Coordinates of C-alpha atoms and ligand atoms in Angstrom, one line a residue:
M1 CA 85.8 22.9 -77.5
I2 CA 87.3 21.5 -80.7
H3 CA 88.4 17.9 -81.2
Y4 CA 90.8 16.5 -83.7
K5 CA 91.3 12.8 -84.3
L6 CA 94.1 11.7 -86.7
S7 CA 94.2 8.2 -88.1
Y8 CA 95.4 6.2 -91.2
E9 CA 94.9 2.8 -92.5
I10 CA 97.7 2.1 -95.0
P11 CA 100.7 4.3 -94.1
T12 CA 102.4 3.9 -97.5
R13 CA 99.4 5.6 -99.1
H14 CA 100.5 8.8 -97.3
F15 CA 97.0 9.9 -96.5
I16 CA 96.0 10.9 -93.0
H17 CA 92.4 10.9 -92.1
V18 CA 91.2 13.8 -89.9
D19 CA 88.0 13.9 -87.9
F20 CA 87.3 17.5 -86.8
C21 CA 84.5 18.2 -84.4
M22 CA 83.4 21.6 -83.2
E23 CA 80.9 22.0 -80.4
N24 CA 78.3 24.8 -80.7
P25 CA 79.0 26.2 -84.1
K26 CA 77.3 29.3 -85.3
A27 CA 73.5 28.7 -85.8
D28 CA 73.4 29.5 -89.5
I29 CA 76.7 29.9 -91.3
Q30 CA 80.1 28.8 -89.9
L31 CA 83.3 29.7 -91.6
I32 CA 86.1 27.1 -91.3
N33 CA 89.7 27.8 -92.3
L34 CA 92.9 25.9 -92.9
P35 CA 96.1 27.9 -92.4
F36 CA 97.7 28.9 -95.6
W37 CA 101.1 29.7 -94.1
R38 CA 102.9 28.5 -91.1
P39 CA 104.8 30.5 -88.5
G40 CA 108.5 30.4 -89.3
R41 CA 108.1 30.6 -93.0
Y42 CA 106.7 33.9 -94.2
E43 CA 105.2 32.9 -97.5
R44 CA 102.1 31.0 -98.6
G45 CA 102.2 27.3 -98.0
S46 CA 98.8 26.5 -99.5
F47 CA 98.3 23.4 -97.4
A48 CA 94.7 23.0 -98.6
K49 CA 95.9 21.6 -101.9
N50 CA 96.8 18.4 -99.9
I51 CA 93.1 17.8 -98.9
Q52 CA 91.5 15.2 -101.1
E53 CA 88.1 14.3 -99.6
F54 CA 85.9 16.7 -97.5
H55 CA 82.6 15.8 -95.9
V56 CA 80.5 17.8 -93.5
F57 CA 77.7 16.6 -91.2
D58 CA 76.0 17.2 -87.9
E59 CA 75.9 15.2 -84.6
N60 CA 73.2 13.0 -86.2
K61 CA 75.4 12.2 -89.2
K62 CA 73.1 14.4 -91.4
H63 CA 75.1 15.9 -94.3
L64 CA 75.4 19.7 -94.2
N65 CA 75.8 21.9 -97.3
F66 CA 79.1 23.8 -97.7
R67 CA 80.9 25.7 -100.4
K68 CA 84.4 27.0 -100.7
V69 CA 84.7 30.8 -100.5
E70 CA 88.6 30.8 -100.8
G71 CA 91.2 28.2 -101.5
H72 CA 91.5 27.5 -97.8
T73 CA 88.1 28.6 -96.4
W74 CA 84.8 26.8 -96.3
E75 CA 81.4 28.2 -95.6
I76 CA 79.1 25.7 -93.9
E77 CA 75.3 25.9 -93.5
T78 CA 75.0 24.5 -90.0
Q79 CA 71.2 24.5 -89.8
G80 CA 71.3 24.8 -86.0
A81 CA 73.6 21.8 -85.5
K82 CA 74.9 21.3 -82.0
E83 CA 78.1 19.7 -83.3
L84 CA 79.8 20.3 -86.6
H85 CA 81.8 17.3 -87.9
I86 CA 84.2 17.5 -90.8
S87 CA 85.8 14.3 -92.1
Y88 CA 88.7 14.9 -94.5
N89 CA 92.0 13.4 -95.5
Y90 CA 95.4 15.1 -96.0
Y91 CA 98.1 13.9 -98.3
A92 CA 101.3 13.6 -96.2
A93 CA 104.3 12.7 -98.4
D94 CA 106.6 15.6 -97.9
L95 CA 109.4 15.3 -95.4
N96 CA 111.0 18.5 -94.1
A97 CA 111.1 20.5 -90.9
G98 CA 107.7 22.1 -91.5
S99 CA 105.7 19.4 -93.2
T100 CA 103.5 16.4 -92.3
Y101 CA 104.5 12.9 -93.3
V102 CA 103.2 9.4 -92.8
D103 CA 104.9 6.1 -93.8
R104 CA 105.5 2.7 -92.3
G105 CA 106.9 3.2 -88.8
I106 CA 106.4 7.0 -88.7
L107 CA 103.6 9.6 -88.3
Y108 CA 105.1 13.1 -88.3
V109 CA 102.7 16.0 -87.9
N110 CA 102.9 19.7 -88.0
P111 CA 99.3 20.4 -87.0
V112 CA 99.4 23.8 -88.6
N113 CA 99.4 22.0 -92.0
L114 CA 96.2 20.0 -91.5
C115 CA 94.1 21.2 -88.5
L116 CA 91.0 23.2 -89.5
Y117 CA 89.8 25.9 -87.2
P118 CA 86.7 28.1 -87.0
V119 CA 87.6 31.6 -88.2
G120 CA 87.9 34.0 -85.2
E121 CA 87.9 31.2 -82.6
E122 CA 91.7 30.6 -82.4
A123 CA 91.4 31.0 -78.6
T124 CA 89.0 27.9 -78.2
P125 CA 90.7 25.0 -76.3
C126 CA 91.1 21.8 -78.3
T127 CA 92.0 18.1 -77.9
L128 CA 93.9 15.7 -80.1
E129 CA 93.5 11.9 -80.4
L130 CA 95.9 9.7 -82.3
K131 CA 95.2 6.3 -83.8
T132 CA 98.5 5.0 -85.2
E133 CA 100.2 1.7 -85.9
E134 CA 101.0 -0.4 -82.9
G135 CA 104.2 0.3 -81.0
L136 CA 104.9 3.9 -82.0
K137 CA 106.3 6.3 -79.4
V138 CA 105.1 9.9 -79.4
L139 CA 107.9 12.5 -79.3
G140 CA 107.5 16.2 -79.0
A141 CA 106.3 18.9 -76.5
M142 CA 102.9 17.2 -76.0
P143 CA 100.6 18.6 -73.4
E144 CA 98.7 16.6 -70.7
L145 CA 97.0 13.4 -71.9
K146 CA 93.5 12.9 -70.4
D147 CA 91.2 10.1 -71.4
G148 CA 93.4 9.3 -74.4
K149 CA 93.3 12.9 -75.7
Y150 CA 96.0 15.6 -75.6
Q151 CA 94.7 18.8 -74.1
F152 CA 95.7 22.0 -75.9
S153 CA 95.0 25.5 -74.5
D154 CA 94.0 26.9 -77.9
F155 CA 94.6 26.6 -81.7
H156 CA 97.9 28.6 -81.4
H157 CA 99.1 25.9 -79.0
I158 CA 98.3 22.9 -81.2
A159 CA 99.5 24.7 -84.3
D160 CA 102.9 25.3 -82.5
T161 CA 103.3 21.6 -81.4
P162 CA 104.8 19.4 -84.0
F163 CA 105.2 15.7 -83.0
M164 CA 106.5 12.4 -84.3
C165 CA 105.2 9.0 -83.6
V166 CA 108.0 6.6 -84.5
K167 CA 109.1 3.0 -83.9
K168 CA 112.8 3.6 -83.7
S169 CA 114.5 6.6 -82.3
Q170 CA 117.2 7.7 -79.8
T171 CA 116.9 10.3 -77.1
I172 CA 119.6 12.2 -75.3
E173 CA 118.5 14.2 -72.2
V174 CA 120.3 17.4 -71.1
K175 CA 119.4 18.9 -67.8
T176 CA 120.0 22.4 -66.5
D177 CA 118.8 24.1 -63.3
R178 CA 115.7 25.4 -65.2
S179 CA 114.6 22.8 -67.7
T180 CA 115.2 19.4 -69.2
Y181 CA 116.0 19.2 -72.9
F182 CA 115.1 16.2 -74.9
L183 CA 117.1 15.6 -78.1
H184 CA 115.2 13.1 -80.2
F185 CA 116.9 11.6 -83.2
W186 CA 115.0 9.8 -85.9
G187 CA 116.6 8.6 -89.2
Y188 CA 120.2 8.6 -90.3
F189 CA 122.3 9.7 -87.3
K190 CA 125.4 8.1 -85.7
L191 CA 125.4 9.6 -82.2
D192 CA 128.4 10.5 -80.0
E193 CA 126.2 11.1 -77.0
T194 CA 129.0 12.4 -74.7
K195 CA 130.1 15.0 -77.2
I196 CA 126.6 16.1 -78.1
S197 CA 125.5 16.3 -74.4
R198 CA 128.6 18.3 -73.5
D199 CA 128.2 20.8 -76.3
F200 CA 124.5 21.3 -76.0
K201 CA 124.8 21.8 -72.2
K202 CA 127.3 24.6 -72.8
F203 CA 125.3 26.6 -75.3
I204 CA 121.9 25.9 -73.6
T205 CA 123.2 27.1 -70.2
L206 CA 124.6 30.4 -71.7
N207 CA 121.3 30.9 -73.7
E208 CA 119.3 30.6 -70.5
A209 CA 121.6 32.9 -68.6
L210 CA 120.9 35.7 -71.0
F211 CA 117.2 35.9 -70.1
S212 CA 115.4 36.1 -66.8
E213 CA 113.4 32.9 -67.5
N214 CA 112.8 30.2 -70.0
P215 CA 109.6 30.7 -72.0
Y216 CA 109.0 26.9 -71.8
K217 CA 109.0 24.3 -69.1
D218 CA 110.9 21.6 -70.9
Y219 CA 112.2 21.7 -74.5
H220 CA 112.3 19.1 -77.3
F221 CA 114.6 19.0 -80.3
L222 CA 113.1 16.7 -83.0
F223 CA 115.9 15.8 -85.3
I224 CA 115.2 14.1 -88.7
G225 CA 118.2 12.5 -90.4
L226 CA 117.9 12.3 -94.1
P227 CA 120.0 10.6 -96.7
N228 CA 120.2 13.6 -99.0
N229 CA 121.8 17.0 -98.6
F230 CA 119.4 18.8 -96.4
H231 CA 119.4 21.7 -93.9
H232 CA 116.1 23.0 -92.5
G233 CA 114.9 24.0 -89.1
V234 CA 111.6 25.4 -87.8
E235 CA 111.2 27.1 -84.4
H236 CA 108.4 26.5 -81.9
K237 CA 108.1 27.7 -78.4
E238 CA 108.7 24.5 -76.6
S239 CA 110.4 22.5 -79.4
T240 CA 112.0 22.6 -82.8
V241 CA 112.1 20.3 -85.8
I242 CA 115.4 20.1 -87.5
A243 CA 115.8 18.1 -90.7
L244 CA 119.4 17.5 -91.8
G245 CA 121.4 15.4 -94.2
P246 CA 123.3 13.5 -95.5
G247 CA 123.2 11.3 -92.4
H248 CA 126.8 10.0 -93.0
S249 CA 128.3 13.4 -92.5
I250 CA 126.0 15.6 -90.4
L251 CA 127.4 14.5 -87.1
G252 CA 130.9 14.2 -88.7
K253 CA 132.4 16.8 -91.0
D254 CA 129.2 18.9 -90.9
Y255 CA 128.9 18.8 -87.1
N256 CA 129.3 22.6 -86.9
E257 CA 126.2 23.0 -89.1
F258 CA 124.3 20.7 -86.7
L259 CA 125.3 22.8 -83.7
S260 CA 124.6 26.1 -85.5
I261 CA 121.1 25.2 -86.5
S262 CA 120.3 23.7 -83.1
C263 CA 121.5 26.8 -81.2
H264 CA 119.7 29.1 -83.7
E265 CA 116.4 27.3 -83.3
L266 CA 116.7 27.3 -79.5
Y267 CA 117.4 31.1 -79.5
H268 CA 114.1 31.4 -81.4
A269 CA 112.2 30.2 -78.3
W270 CA 113.0 33.7 -77.0
N271 CA 113.3 35.7 -80.2
V272 CA 110.2 35.1 -82.5
K273 CA 108.3 32.7 -80.3
S274 CA 108.4 35.3 -77.4
I275 CA 109.8 38.6 -78.6
R276 CA 107.9 39.0 -81.9
P277 CA 107.1 41.6 -84.5
I278 CA 103.7 43.2 -83.8
E279 CA 102.4 42.2 -87.3
L280 CA 102.8 38.5 -86.2
W281 CA 101.2 39.0 -82.8
P282 CA 99.0 37.1 -82.6
Y283 CA 99.6 34.8 -85.6
R284 CA 96.8 35.2 -88.3
Y285 CA 97.0 32.0 -90.3
N286 CA 94.7 33.3 -93.0
E287 CA 96.5 36.5 -93.8
D288 CA 99.8 37.4 -95.5
S289 CA 101.5 39.0 -92.5
Y290 CA 103.9 41.5 -93.9
S291 CA 106.6 42.8 -91.6
N292 CA 109.8 44.8 -92.0
L293 CA 111.2 43.0 -89.0
G294 CA 112.5 39.8 -90.6
Y295 CA 116.0 41.1 -89.8
L296 CA 115.1 41.0 -86.1
C297 CA 113.5 37.5 -86.4
E298 CA 116.2 35.8 -88.5
G299 CA 119.2 38.2 -88.6
V300 CA 119.5 38.6 -84.8
T301 CA 118.9 34.8 -84.4
T302 CA 121.5 33.9 -87.0
Y303 CA 124.2 36.1 -85.4
M304 CA 123.3 35.2 -81.8
G305 CA 123.1 31.5 -82.5
N306 CA 126.6 31.5 -83.8
L307 CA 127.9 33.9 -81.2
L308 CA 126.5 31.8 -78.3
L309 CA 128.4 28.8 -79.6
F310 CA 131.5 30.9 -79.6
Q311 CA 130.9 32.6 -76.2
S312 CA 129.9 29.3 -74.5
G313 CA 133.2 27.8 -75.6
V314 CA 131.7 25.2 -78.0
W315 CA 133.3 27.0 -80.9
E316 CA 136.8 28.4 -81.4
F317 CA 137.2 31.8 -83.1
E318 CA 138.1 29.9 -86.4
D319 CA 134.6 28.3 -86.4
L320 CA 132.9 31.6 -86.0
A321 CA 135.3 33.2 -88.6
Q322 CA 134.0 30.7 -91.2
E323 CA 130.5 31.9 -90.6
F324 CA 131.6 35.5 -91.2
E325 CA 133.3 34.4 -94.4
K326 CA 130.0 33.0 -95.6
F327 CA 128.2 36.2 -94.6
F328 CA 130.7 38.3 -96.6
D329 CA 130.5 36.0 -99.6
R330 CA 126.7 36.2 -99.7
H331 CA 126.8 39.9 -99.1
F332 CA 129.6 41.4 -101.2
N333 CA 129.1 39.0 -104.1
N334 CA 125.4 39.8 -104.3
F335 CA 124.4 42.9 -106.3
G336 CA 120.9 42.8 -104.9
R337 CA 122.5 44.8 -102.0
Y338 CA 122.4 47.9 -104.3
N339 CA 118.7 47.4 -104.9
H340 CA 116.9 46.2 -101.8
S341 CA 117.4 47.1 -98.1
V342 CA 117.1 44.3 -95.6
A343 CA 113.8 45.8 -94.5
E344 CA 112.4 45.6 -98.0
S345 CA 113.6 42.1 -98.5
S346 CA 111.9 41.2 -95.2
F347 CA 108.6 42.6 -96.4
D348 CA 108.9 40.6 -99.6
T349 CA 109.7 37.2 -98.1
W350 CA 106.0 36.6 -99.0
L351 CA 107.0 37.0 -102.7
D352 CA 110.4 35.4 -103.0
G353 CA 112.0 35.1 -99.6
Y354 CA 112.8 31.4 -99.9
E355 CA 114.1 31.1 -103.4
R356 CA 117.0 32.6 -105.3
G357 CA 114.7 35.0 -107.0
I358 CA 115.5 37.1 -110.1
P359 CA 119.1 38.4 -110.5
N360 CA 120.3 41.2 -108.3
R361 CA 117.0 42.1 -106.7
K362 CA 117.2 41.4 -103.0
V363 CA 119.2 40.6 -99.9
S364 CA 118.6 38.1 -97.1
I365 CA 117.0 38.7 -93.7
Y366 CA 119.4 36.0 -92.4
N367 CA 122.6 37.1 -93.9
E368 CA 122.4 40.9 -94.0
G369 CA 120.3 40.8 -90.7
A370 CA 123.2 38.9 -89.0
L371 CA 125.9 41.3 -90.3
L372 CA 123.9 44.3 -89.2
T373 CA 123.3 42.8 -85.8
F374 CA 127.0 42.2 -85.4
C375 CA 127.8 45.8 -86.3
M376 CA 125.2 47.1 -83.8
D377 CA 126.5 44.7 -81.1
T378 CA 130.0 46.3 -81.5
I379 CA 128.6 49.8 -81.5
I380 CA 126.9 49.1 -78.1
R381 CA 130.0 47.4 -76.7
K382 CA 132.1 50.3 -77.8
K383 CA 129.9 52.9 -76.2
H384 CA 129.7 51.0 -72.9
D385 CA 133.3 49.7 -72.8
G386 CA 132.1 46.1 -73.3
K387 CA 129.8 46.2 -70.3
K388 CA 126.6 46.3 -72.5
S389 CA 125.9 44.4 -75.6
F390 CA 123.1 43.3 -78.0
H391 CA 122.2 40.7 -75.4
D392 CA 120.9 43.6 -73.3
V393 CA 118.7 44.8 -76.2
M394 CA 117.2 41.3 -76.4
H395 CA 116.7 41.0 -72.7
K396 CA 114.9 44.4 -72.5
L397 CA 112.7 43.4 -75.4
Y398 CA 111.7 40.2 -73.6
E399 CA 110.9 42.1 -70.4
D400 CA 109.2 45.1 -71.9
F401 CA 107.1 43.4 -74.6
Y402 CA 106.8 39.6 -74.3
K403 CA 106.2 39.7 -70.6
N404 CA 103.5 42.3 -71.0
G405 CA 101.8 40.3 -73.8
L406 CA 102.9 42.6 -76.5
G407 CA 104.4 42.4 -80.0
V408 CA 107.2 44.8 -81.0
S409 CA 106.9 47.4 -83.7
E410 CA 109.9 48.4 -85.8
Q411 CA 109.9 51.8 -84.1
Q412 CA 109.9 50.2 -80.6
Y413 CA 112.7 47.9 -81.7
W414 CA 114.8 50.8 -82.9
D415 CA 114.0 52.8 -79.7
T416 CA 115.2 49.8 -77.6
I417 CA 118.5 49.6 -79.6
A418 CA 118.9 53.4 -79.3
H419 CA 118.4 53.1 -75.5
F420 CA 121.7 51.2 -75.4
A421 CA 123.5 52.5 -78.5
G422 CA 122.6 56.2 -78.2
E423 CA 120.6 58.4 -80.5
D424 CA 123.4 58.4 -83.2
I425 CA 122.4 54.9 -84.1
R426 CA 119.3 56.2 -85.9
A427 CA 121.4 57.2 -88.9
F428 CA 122.5 53.6 -89.1
F429 CA 118.9 52.4 -89.3
E430 CA 118.2 54.8 -92.2
N431 CA 121.4 54.0 -94.1
Y432 CA 121.7 50.2 -93.6
I433 CA 118.4 48.8 -92.5
H434 CA 116.1 50.9 -94.6
G435 CA 118.8 51.9 -97.0
T436 CA 121.4 50.3 -99.2
G437 CA 124.5 51.9 -97.8
D438 CA 127.8 50.2 -98.4
Y439 CA 128.6 47.9 -95.5
H440 CA 132.4 48.2 -95.9
A441 CA 132.7 51.2 -93.5
I442 CA 130.5 49.7 -90.7
V443 CA 132.1 46.3 -91.0
D444 CA 135.6 47.8 -91.0
E445 CA 134.8 49.8 -87.9
A446 CA 133.4 46.7 -86.0
F447 CA 136.4 44.6 -87.0
D448 CA 138.8 47.3 -86.0
Y449 CA 137.2 47.6 -82.6
L450 CA 137.6 43.8 -82.0
G451 CA 141.0 43.5 -83.6
L452 CA 139.8 41.4 -86.5
E453 CA 140.6 41.6 -90.2
Y454 CA 139.3 40.2 -93.5
E455 CA 140.9 39.8 -96.8
A456 CA 139.1 39.6 -100.2
K457 CA 140.8 37.2 -102.6
P458 CA 139.9 36.0 -106.1
A459 CA 137.3 33.2 -105.8
K460 CA 138.7 29.7 -105.6
E461 CA 136.8 28.7 -108.7
F462 CA 138.5 30.1 -111.8
H463 CA 135.2 30.7 -113.7
E464 CA 133.8 32.7 -110.8
A465 CA 136.9 34.9 -110.5
H466 CA 137.7 35.5 -114.2
L467 CA 134.6 34.6 -116.3
G468 CA 132.2 36.1 -113.7
M469 CA 129.7 33.3 -113.4
K470 CA 128.6 30.8 -110.8
I471 CA 127.5 27.4 -112.0
V472 CA 126.1 24.3 -110.4
Q473 CA 125.6 20.8 -111.6
R474 CA 122.3 19.3 -110.7
K475 CA 122.3 15.7 -109.4
G476 CA 122.2 13.1 -112.1
E477 CA 122.6 15.6 -115.0
N478 CA 125.6 16.5 -117.1
P479 CA 124.9 20.1 -118.0
W480 CA 126.1 22.8 -115.6
H481 CA 123.5 25.5 -114.9
I482 CA 124.4 29.2 -114.5
I483 CA 123.0 30.5 -111.3
A484 CA 124.6 33.9 -111.0
I485 CA 126.4 36.4 -113.3
Y486 CA 128.6 39.2 -112.2
P487 CA 127.6 42.5 -113.8
G488 CA 130.2 43.7 -116.3
S489 CA 132.0 40.3 -116.5
P490 CA 132.8 38.5 -119.8
A491 CA 130.0 36.1 -119.0
E492 CA 127.5 39.0 -118.9
T493 CA 128.9 41.1 -121.8
M494 CA 129.0 38.1 -124.1
G495 CA 125.4 37.2 -123.5
L496 CA 125.3 34.3 -121.0
Y497 CA 122.1 34.3 -118.9
V498 CA 121.2 32.9 -115.5
G499 CA 119.4 29.6 -116.3
D500 CA 121.6 28.7 -119.3
Q501 CA 122.7 25.1 -119.4
L502 CA 126.3 24.7 -120.4
L503 CA 126.7 21.6 -122.5
M504 CA 130.3 21.9 -123.9
V505 CA 133.3 24.0 -123.9
N506 CA 135.8 23.8 -126.8
D507 CA 134.6 20.4 -127.8
I508 CA 134.8 19.0 -124.2
E509 CA 131.5 17.8 -122.9
A510 CA 130.4 19.3 -119.5
E511 CA 130.8 16.5 -117.0
D512 CA 131.8 16.4 -113.3
D513 CA 135.2 18.0 -114.0
F514 CA 133.8 20.9 -116.1
P515 CA 135.2 23.6 -113.8
K516 CA 138.7 22.1 -114.3
W517 CA 138.3 22.5 -118.1
L518 CA 137.2 26.1 -117.7
E519 CA 140.5 26.8 -115.9
Y520 CA 142.5 24.7 -118.4
F521 CA 141.4 26.9 -121.3
V522 CA 142.4 30.2 -119.6
D523 CA 144.6 31.3 -122.5
D524 CA 142.2 30.3 -125.3
K525 CA 138.9 31.6 -126.5
Y526 CA 136.0 29.8 -124.8
Q527 CA 133.4 28.3 -127.2
F528 CA 130.4 27.4 -125.1
V529 CA 127.7 25.2 -126.4
L530 CA 124.6 25.9 -124.3
R531 CA 120.9 25.1 -124.1
R532 CA 118.4 27.9 -123.5
N533 CA 114.7 27.4 -123.8
S534 CA 115.2 24.2 -125.9
I535 CA 117.5 26.1 -128.4
V536 CA 121.1 25.2 -128.6
K537 CA 123.5 28.2 -129.0
L538 CA 127.2 28.8 -129.4
I539 CA 128.7 31.7 -127.4
E540 CA 132.3 32.7 -127.4
L541 CA 134.2 34.7 -124.8
K542 CA 137.6 35.2 -123.3
A543 CA 138.6 35.3 -119.6
S544 CA 139.5 38.6 -118.1
E545 CA 142.4 39.4 -115.8
R546 CA 140.1 41.4 -113.7
V547 CA 138.7 39.6 -110.6
F548 CA 135.0 39.4 -110.3
Y549 CA 133.7 37.0 -107.6
K550 CA 135.8 37.0 -104.5
D551 CA 136.3 34.7 -101.5
Y552 CA 136.8 36.1 -98.0
K553 CA 139.2 35.2 -95.3
V554 CA 138.5 36.4 -91.7
K555 CA 141.1 36.3 -88.9
R556 CA 142.4 38.1 -85.8
L557 CA 145.1 40.7 -86.2
D558 CA 148.5 39.2 -85.6
H559 CA 149.3 42.1 -83.2
P560 CA 146.1 43.6 -81.8
S561 CA 146.4 46.7 -79.6
R562 CA 145.7 46.4 -75.9
S563 CA 142.2 47.9 -76.3
Q564 CA 141.4 45.6 -79.2
R565 CA 142.5 42.6 -77.1
E566 CA 140.3 43.8 -74.2
A567 CA 137.3 44.4 -76.5
Y568 CA 137.8 40.9 -78.1
N569 CA 138.1 39.2 -74.7
K570 CA 134.8 40.8 -73.5
W571 CA 133.1 39.9 -76.8
S572 CA 134.4 36.3 -76.8
Y573 CA 133.8 35.7 -73.0
K574 CA 137.4 34.5 -72.9
K575 CA 139.5 35.6 -70.0
Ligands
LIG601 ZN1 115.4 31.0 -87.9

């Protein structure tokens, strides 16, 4: 048995004290590990850098020698101790959906960040005791509480159970025939309970209906409302943490974003927390776990999350169309699509999966994964006259693999798709999942089947369309930073780089309205003053009539054929 006790004295110092106790450690040397990544984010998190003090002793408080053998692994000389105690503290000042945070009125913990475990003993049961400020309420999918301690079946269980202890929060309950869903809100949220309950009930009910069972008993949404622009969710089997902001608009004009991320994370309870790539089954917290199947984890979930909102009637087609417009923008305006397949980008999340990365190198497991899932969904629908769909693929994976305690290999995933889509689909895998084939043909075919169309127009921002550069203004700064350059555009040929800071154009200082000035000087020569590596430069260029970056508009055909109408109705679940 392993015991954890978390406490803190002065919450504003942001340090959490952890008492770790392991019964019956190895007689001579015991290896102790802290996870260096967390499920849901396939890159190193290096949580051990947040540990300040570290002391080891036995059941008689006798100090034991230890040394670090890796950044996150300690080797301890146990000298026959019956109990191994480690007393350490963890700096908890980061607030996002996968972090740990302590401050006045809140203790928010992702145990995977700060719970040590003996290497190779992830299956050992463990308990957790909390000592917090007075009057805090514990929120999350916590297990049974016995003698003041939460009882976890093993390390995977505690690592997958984030929780919040807070003074002030609001909870909405949504019940279905199978489970109760708790929507906990902490931070900046202005709730419309009736609307939220109604919409959640719709997509939750449809989600449940797609699978033979819920992989959880009850389910908890932990929402963190932040003042700044924020969008981050992390999936767990019985819960999710979703951090969103800014609080003034997240349940207002950004309400669709709130729905989309919520439905996405819930779908993960089945896909990723249950149906899971074999490389992640079981989770190995002290290894980089490379997998090609990120497009199953995130691509399928992104498409399905949005589709379920549409199919359950929470969203109209126009809401879903906006998501397709974003997919197209991120795909067709990204030249990384000529370089990396989605499978390669999946493998490399461990390198650069969560940053913009170098120019034109990679694609996204979310974006390209979602587009490809959509195309495969329509291929299956077409073959079965709308009676089978990608939902059947996911249902079969759940039954064949998860319910038999197995992870899914890429080959098994493809075989399952081929079971519904036919053997011809294998060329699709080679061309688009492991290849960099042009998506136009497959997207056109899928759109044609459903009676949809898309139009590519010059990007709304003049400098994107005719200078060939994307720029952003960082908060509190005047210069505008170049974040992307279109190959062959004036911006590229005249020597602008990603990372350049634009200070002036034609004697006008770059301020909030800089894009307007870029459009204003359309007929003139642009004289940019820019800063690059502390050197100020002057670069001149002229706009081109050619269109570089484009915007996409997705809609239904004005006059779909009868078969297109039928296919659309089956896809949309509209009668
Ligand atoms: Zn996800």
